[in-house]
Coordinates of C-alpha atoms and ligand atoms in Angstrom, one line a residue:
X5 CA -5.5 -18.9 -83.4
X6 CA -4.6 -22.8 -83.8
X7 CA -6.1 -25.0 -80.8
X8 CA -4.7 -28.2 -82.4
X9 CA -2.8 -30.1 -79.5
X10 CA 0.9 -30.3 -80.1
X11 CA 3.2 -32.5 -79.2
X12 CA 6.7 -31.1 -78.9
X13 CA 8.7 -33.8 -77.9
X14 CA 8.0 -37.4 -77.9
X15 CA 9.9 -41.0 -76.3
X16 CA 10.2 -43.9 -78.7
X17 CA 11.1 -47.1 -78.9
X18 CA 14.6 -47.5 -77.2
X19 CA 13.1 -46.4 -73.8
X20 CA 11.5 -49.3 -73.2
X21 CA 12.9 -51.5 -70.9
X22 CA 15.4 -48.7 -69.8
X23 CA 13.4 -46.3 -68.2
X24 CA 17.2 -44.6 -67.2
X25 CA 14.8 -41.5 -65.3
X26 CA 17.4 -39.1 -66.4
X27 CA 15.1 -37.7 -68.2
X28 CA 12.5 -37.3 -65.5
X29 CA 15.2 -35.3 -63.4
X30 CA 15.9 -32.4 -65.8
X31 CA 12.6 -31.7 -67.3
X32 CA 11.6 -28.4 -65.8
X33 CA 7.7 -28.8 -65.5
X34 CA 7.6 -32.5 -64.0
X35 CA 5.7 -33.6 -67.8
X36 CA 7.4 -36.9 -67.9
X37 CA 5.2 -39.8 -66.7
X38 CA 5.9 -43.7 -65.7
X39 CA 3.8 -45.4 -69.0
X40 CA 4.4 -48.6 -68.1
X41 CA 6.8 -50.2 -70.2
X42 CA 8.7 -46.5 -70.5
X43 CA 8.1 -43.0 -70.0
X44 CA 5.9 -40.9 -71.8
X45 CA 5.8 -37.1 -72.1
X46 CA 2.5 -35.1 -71.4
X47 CA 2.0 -33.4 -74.5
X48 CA -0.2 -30.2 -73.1
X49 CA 2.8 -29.8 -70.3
X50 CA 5.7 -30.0 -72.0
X51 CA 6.8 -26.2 -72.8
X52 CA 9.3 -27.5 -75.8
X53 CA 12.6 -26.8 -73.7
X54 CA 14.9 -29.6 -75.0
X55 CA 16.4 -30.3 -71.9
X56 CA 15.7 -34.0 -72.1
X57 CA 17.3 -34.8 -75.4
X58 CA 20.2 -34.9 -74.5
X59 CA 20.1 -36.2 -71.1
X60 CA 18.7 -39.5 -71.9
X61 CA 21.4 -42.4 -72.8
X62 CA 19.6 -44.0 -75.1
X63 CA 18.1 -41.1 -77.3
X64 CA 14.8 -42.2 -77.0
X65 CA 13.5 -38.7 -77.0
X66 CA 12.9 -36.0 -80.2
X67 CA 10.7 -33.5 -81.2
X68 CA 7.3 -34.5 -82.6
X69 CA 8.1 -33.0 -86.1
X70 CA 12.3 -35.1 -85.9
X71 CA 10.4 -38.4 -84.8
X72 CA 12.6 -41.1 -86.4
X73 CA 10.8 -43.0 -89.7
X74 CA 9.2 -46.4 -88.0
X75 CA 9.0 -44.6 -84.6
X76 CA 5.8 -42.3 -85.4
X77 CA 3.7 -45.1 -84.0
X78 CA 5.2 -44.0 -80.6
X79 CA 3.5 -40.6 -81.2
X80 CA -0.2 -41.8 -81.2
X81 CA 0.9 -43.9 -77.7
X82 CA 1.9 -40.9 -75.9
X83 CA -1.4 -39.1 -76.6
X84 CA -3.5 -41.9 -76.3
X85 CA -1.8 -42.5 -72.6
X86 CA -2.7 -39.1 -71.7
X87 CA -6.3 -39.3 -73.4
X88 CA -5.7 -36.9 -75.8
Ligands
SF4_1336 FE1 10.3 -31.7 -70.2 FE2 11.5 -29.9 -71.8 FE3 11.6 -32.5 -72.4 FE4 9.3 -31.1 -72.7 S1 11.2 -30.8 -73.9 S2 9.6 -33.2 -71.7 S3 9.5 -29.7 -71.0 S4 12.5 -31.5 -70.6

């Protein structure tokens, strides 16, 4: 059985300094957090729905493994945030 921590989606770089929340009202399980300068998404929470992707106006937001090339910085932040 695999206990790596996964990370099924992830916010990058065009959330910050939008912070739209549009996000925050969909997600079913409540697994997107205020990180400051944008929202971050609890990795052990998030249950991999999707909904969020689309919902945010700025497409900040992607699975771990689609992370656009120059964003995968972002992944490390959202774990770190969380202490993971
Ligand atoms: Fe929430 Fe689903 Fe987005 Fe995960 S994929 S952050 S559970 S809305």
């Amino acid at each position: 059985m695999c206990i790596l921590s996964l990370m099924p989606h992830v916010i990058v770089s065009p959330c910050i300094g939008v912070k739209d929340q549009a996000c925050t009202e969909v997600c079913p399980v409540e697994c997107i957090y205020d990180g400051g300068d944008q929202f971050l998404i609890h990795p052990d929470e998030c249950i991999d729905c999707g909904a969020c992707v689309p919902a945010c106006p700025v497409s900040a937001i992607f699975p771990e493994e689609d992370v656009p090339g120059g964003e995968e910085s972002f992944i490390e932040k959202n774990r770190v945030h969380f202490g993971l």
